[in-house]
Tab-separated table of C-alpha atoms in Angstrom:
chain	number	residue	atom	x	y	z
A	1	MET	CA	0.000	0.000	0.000
A	2	GLU	CA	2.919	2.319	-0.734
A	3	PHE	CA	0.664	4.559	-2.824
A	4	ILE	CA	-1.249	5.704	0.286
A	5	PRO	CA	0.252	8.875	1.795
A	6	SER	CA	0.994	9.206	5.493
A	7	PHE	CA	-1.743	10.107	7.951
A	8	GLY	CA	-0.330	13.612	8.340
A	9	VAL	CA	-0.369	14.211	4.593
A	10	ILE	CA	-3.926	12.887	4.259
A	11	THR	CA	-5.068	15.105	7.141
A	12	ALA	CA	-3.502	18.217	5.598
A	13	PHE	CA	-4.883	17.347	2.167
A	14	THR	CA	-8.361	16.724	3.595
A	15	LEU	CA	-8.365	20.153	5.232
A	16	ALA	CA	-7.259	21.877	2.042
A	17	ALA	CA	-9.658	19.875	-0.141
A	18	ALA	CA	-12.622	20.602	2.145
A	19	ILE	CA	-12.105	24.336	1.741
A	20	LEU	CA	-11.667	24.007	-2.001
A	21	ILE	CA	-14.815	21.920	-2.404
A	22	VAL	CA	-17.055	24.555	-0.819
A	23	THR	CA	-15.372	27.432	-2.690
A	24	PRO	CA	-17.713	28.528	-5.504
A	25	GLY	CA	-16.392	28.091	-9.031
A	26	PRO	CA	-17.628	27.470	-12.580
A	27	ASP	CA	-18.452	23.820	-11.917
A	28	MET	CA	-20.454	24.608	-8.763
A	29	THR	CA	-22.276	27.353	-10.630
A	30	LEU	CA	-23.171	24.874	-13.361
A	31	PHE	CA	-24.521	22.003	-11.302
A	32	LEU	CA	-26.409	24.211	-8.852
A	33	SER	CA	-27.964	26.160	-11.727
A	34	ARG	CA	-28.959	22.909	-13.433
A	35	ALA	CA	-30.491	21.671	-10.185
A	36	LEU	CA	-32.524	24.869	-9.835
A	37	MET	CA	-33.611	24.998	-13.488
A	38	GLN	CA	-33.873	21.343	-14.514
A	39	GLY	CA	-34.211	19.445	-11.255
A	40	ARG	CA	-31.916	17.538	-8.949
A	41	ALA	CA	-31.224	14.735	-11.440
A	42	ALA	CA	-29.812	17.221	-13.953
A	43	GLY	CA	-27.705	18.811	-11.226
A	44	LEU	CA	-26.321	15.444	-10.166
A	45	ALA	CA	-25.579	14.540	-13.793
A	46	ALA	CA	-23.652	17.795	-14.252
A	47	MET	CA	-21.720	17.147	-11.041
A	48	ILE	CA	-20.785	13.626	-12.166
A	49	GLY	CA	-19.626	15.081	-15.477
A	50	ALA	CA	-17.453	17.627	-13.658
A	51	SER	CA	-16.005	14.812	-11.537
A	52	SER	CA	-15.247	12.835	-14.712
A	53	GLY	CA	-13.212	15.792	-15.939
A	54	ILE	CA	-11.253	15.790	-12.686
A	55	VAL	CA	-10.510	12.073	-13.148
A	56	VAL	CA	-8.881	12.857	-16.494
A	57	HIS	CA	-6.841	15.706	-15.011
A	58	THR	CA	-5.818	13.534	-12.069
A	59	MET	CA	-4.441	10.778	-14.287
A	60	LEU	CA	-2.688	13.218	-16.611
A	61	ALA	CA	-1.132	15.024	-13.651
A	62	ALA	CA	-0.090	11.793	-11.942
A	63	PHE	CA	1.536	10.223	-14.999
A	64	GLY	CA	2.974	13.468	-16.339
A	65	LEU	CA	4.488	14.577	-13.046
A	66	SER	CA	5.769	11.066	-12.359
A	67	ALA	CA	7.574	11.098	-15.693
A	68	LEU	CA	9.010	14.527	-14.882
A	69	LEU	CA	10.182	13.312	-11.458
A	70	ALA	CA	11.865	10.268	-13.003
A	71	ALA	CA	13.579	12.420	-15.620
A	72	SER	CA	14.638	15.284	-13.368
A	73	PRO	CA	13.906	15.672	-9.642
A	74	LYS	CA	15.139	19.269	-9.879
A	75	ALA	CA	12.610	20.028	-12.607
A	76	PHE	CA	9.891	18.512	-10.433
A	77	PHE	CA	10.960	20.794	-7.592
A	78	VAL	CA	10.757	23.780	-9.942
A	79	VAL	CA	7.159	22.779	-10.700
A	80	LYS	CA	6.444	22.664	-6.971
A	81	VAL	CA	7.904	26.134	-6.444
A	82	ALA	CA	5.940	27.468	-9.402
A	83	GLY	CA	2.872	25.849	-7.869
A	84	ALA	CA	3.574	27.590	-4.559
A	85	LEU	CA	3.728	30.957	-6.311
A	86	TYR	CA	0.476	30.152	-8.108
A	87	LEU	CA	-1.178	29.256	-4.803
A	88	LEU	CA	-0.083	32.623	-3.400
A	89	PHE	CA	-1.665	34.261	-6.431
A	90	LEU	CA	-4.908	32.354	-5.836
A	91	ALA	CA	-4.857	33.437	-2.177
A	92	PHE	CA	-4.527	37.063	-3.282
A	93	GLN	CA	-7.333	36.654	-5.811
A	94	ALA	CA	-9.628	35.061	-3.230
A	95	ILE	CA	-9.202	38.004	-0.856
A	96	ARG	CA	-9.303	40.750	-3.484
A	97	HIS	CA	-12.077	39.524	-5.773
A	98	GLY	CA	-13.866	36.844	-3.763
A	99	SER	CA	-15.799	33.886	-5.112
A	100	ALA	CA	-18.276	34.363	-7.900
A	101	LEU	CA	-21.454	32.298	-7.731
A	102	THR	CA	-24.106	33.589	-10.109
A	103	LEU	CA	-26.891	31.051	-10.328
A	104	GLU	CA	-29.469	30.893	-13.086
A	105	THR	CA	-32.916	30.092	-11.761
A	106	ARG	CA	-35.178	30.612	-14.751
A	107	THR	CA	-36.760	27.471	-16.159
A	108	GLY	CA	-35.690	26.671	-19.706
A	109	PRO	CA	-36.154	23.791	-22.155
A	110	ARG	CA	-35.420	20.496	-20.441
A	111	GLN	CA	-32.202	18.819	-21.493
A	112	SER	CA	-31.261	15.184	-21.283
A	113	LEU	CA	-29.151	13.933	-18.394
A	114	TRP	CA	-26.509	13.047	-20.951
A	115	ARG	CA	-26.243	16.696	-22.034
A	116	SER	CA	-26.025	17.811	-18.418
A	117	TRP	CA	-23.221	15.293	-17.839
A	118	ALA	CA	-21.414	16.488	-20.983
A	119	ALA	CA	-21.707	20.107	-19.848
A	120	GLY	CA	-20.148	19.205	-16.505
A	121	LEU	CA	-17.373	17.249	-18.202
A	122	GLY	CA	-16.604	20.108	-20.559
A	123	ILE	CA	-16.515	22.828	-17.927
A	124	ASN	CA	-13.716	21.044	-16.046
A	125	LEU	CA	-12.010	19.169	-18.865
A	126	LEU	CA	-11.553	22.253	-21.067
A	127	ASN	CA	-10.797	24.744	-18.303
A	128	PRO	CA	-7.061	25.637	-18.388
A	129	LYS	CA	-7.274	26.867	-14.789
A	130	ILE	CA	-8.249	23.350	-13.667
A	131	VAL	CA	-5.261	21.895	-15.523
A	132	LEU	CA	-2.908	24.405	-13.932
A	133	PHE	CA	-4.419	23.881	-10.506
A	134	PHE	CA	-4.044	20.108	-10.475
A	135	VAL	CA	-0.503	20.251	-11.842
A	136	THR	CA	0.506	22.691	-9.098
A	137	PHE	CA	-1.691	21.640	-6.142
A	138	LEU	CA	-1.200	17.878	-6.013
A	139	PRO	CA	2.641	17.987	-5.970
A	140	GLN	CA	2.547	20.001	-2.742
A	141	PHE	CA	1.739	16.746	-0.919
A	142	VAL	CA	4.417	14.544	-2.490
A	143	SER	CA	8.125	14.440	-1.710
A	144	VAL	CA	10.588	14.825	-4.557
A	145	SER	CA	12.526	11.806	-3.273
A	146	ASP	CA	9.474	9.529	-2.895
A	147	PRO	CA	9.723	6.527	-5.276
A	148	HIS	CA	5.960	6.054	-5.042
A	149	ALA	CA	5.094	9.654	-5.953
A	150	GLY	CA	3.029	8.673	-9.000
A	151	GLY	CA	0.755	6.365	-7.048
A	152	LYS	CA	0.317	8.924	-4.296
A	153	LEU	CA	-0.569	11.669	-6.784
A	154	ALA	CA	-3.243	9.417	-8.295
A	155	PHE	CA	-4.526	8.435	-4.844
A	156	LEU	CA	-4.865	12.059	-3.758
A	157	GLY	CA	-6.674	12.979	-6.964
A	158	PHE	CA	-9.260	10.236	-6.519
A	159	TYR	CA	-9.489	10.980	-2.806
A	160	PHE	CA	-10.370	14.574	-3.706
A	161	ILE	CA	-13.213	13.297	-5.888
A	162	ALA	CA	-14.386	10.951	-3.119
A	163	LEU	CA	-14.589	13.940	-0.765
A	164	ALA	CA	-16.260	16.202	-3.316
A	165	ILE	CA	-19.082	13.929	-4.506
A	166	PRO	CA	-21.039	13.609	-1.217
A	167	SER	CA	-20.460	17.278	-0.360
A	168	CYS	CA	-21.547	18.573	-3.763
A	169	GLY	CA	-24.393	16.060	-3.838
A	170	ALA	CA	-25.719	17.504	-0.595
A	171	MET	CA	-25.501	21.018	-2.065
A	172	ILE	CA	-27.514	19.892	-5.087
A	173	LEU	CA	-30.196	18.184	-2.995
A	174	ALA	CA	-30.562	21.442	-1.041
A	175	ALA	CA	-29.805	23.751	-3.983
A	176	ALA	CA	-32.678	26.155	-3.327
A	177	GLU	CA	-31.859	26.505	0.366
A	178	PHE	CA	-28.095	26.725	-0.307
A	179	SER	CA	-28.415	29.481	-2.915
A	180	ALA	CA	-30.884	31.398	-0.738
A	181	ALA	CA	-28.494	31.251	2.218
A	182	LEU	CA	-25.655	32.685	0.125
A	183	LYS	CA	-27.886	35.502	-1.093
A	184	ARG	CA	-29.110	36.300	2.418
A	185	SER	CA	-25.627	36.289	3.918
A	186	PRO	CA	-22.782	37.300	1.580
A	187	MET	CA	-20.520	37.054	4.649
A	188	ILE	CA	-20.588	33.264	4.261
A	189	SER	CA	-18.848	33.523	0.904
A	190	ARG	CA	-16.285	35.966	2.302
A	191	VAL	CA	-15.488	33.622	5.193
A	192	VAL	CA	-14.904	30.821	2.675
A	193	ASP	CA	-12.718	33.171	0.624
A	194	TYR	CA	-10.505	33.967	3.605
A	195	LEU	CA	-10.293	30.317	4.643
A	196	CYS	CA	-9.300	29.401	1.100
A	197	ALA	CA	-6.685	32.169	1.000
A	198	THR	CA	-5.282	31.017	4.350
A	199	ILE	CA	-4.956	27.414	3.181
A	200	PHE	CA	-3.357	28.399	-0.129
A	201	GLY	CA	-0.965	30.811	1.545
A	202	ALA	CA	0.053	28.366	4.278
A	203	PHE	CA	0.920	25.600	1.820
A	204	ALA	CA	2.753	28.007	-0.459
A	205	ILE	CA	4.866	29.465	2.358
A	206	ARG	CA	5.622	26.025	3.788
A	207	LEU	CA	6.867	24.848	0.423
A	208	LEU	CA	8.948	27.941	-0.273
A	209	MET	CA	10.658	27.540	3.124
A	210	THR	CA	11.636	23.915	2.514
A	211	ARG	CA	14.443	22.526	0.428
A	212	THR	CA	14.307	19.736	-2.099
A	213	SER	CA	15.111	16.344	-0.563
């Protein structure tokens, strides 16, 4: 079971992932809007599609970064440092601009569940920010000298999906109440923004203060 990270790594990753999952983004906007406009089944289909896109990014990141690590540990470390700088940028963006969650609630022509799934897949699969995020975020939890880095990267990617599905599913089942709560209390979104910025900044600073091993 060498591909399973240590308990400390899993704990830190779980904390970071939990904040990320509840941070509004394009995929959350899509599946909550579908749930409000088309019903819960359409929202769940869109969420599963978005998760399918993350599966693809996870495997590409795991295999691609593993190949980079095998070819050049120093290059892998450069990617980690670049990722730390990107996380600092995301922390700044979260505080300055906040999370955008604009939900559509008008009822339109009903679409098939397949089309809802495809929309979810496309919004994550074709989003360059998702690609950049997974390439820079996952390596923060893997050591340059770890011979099982590839397996651990894949494990963490799928673990992220396992955490996201029940959480996002609950949001979809209570889409009307969830969206109403955000509208009534914008402070909730700002609290999430600051939590997200804190997590991003902490991981970035920790990485920048460590040396390659």
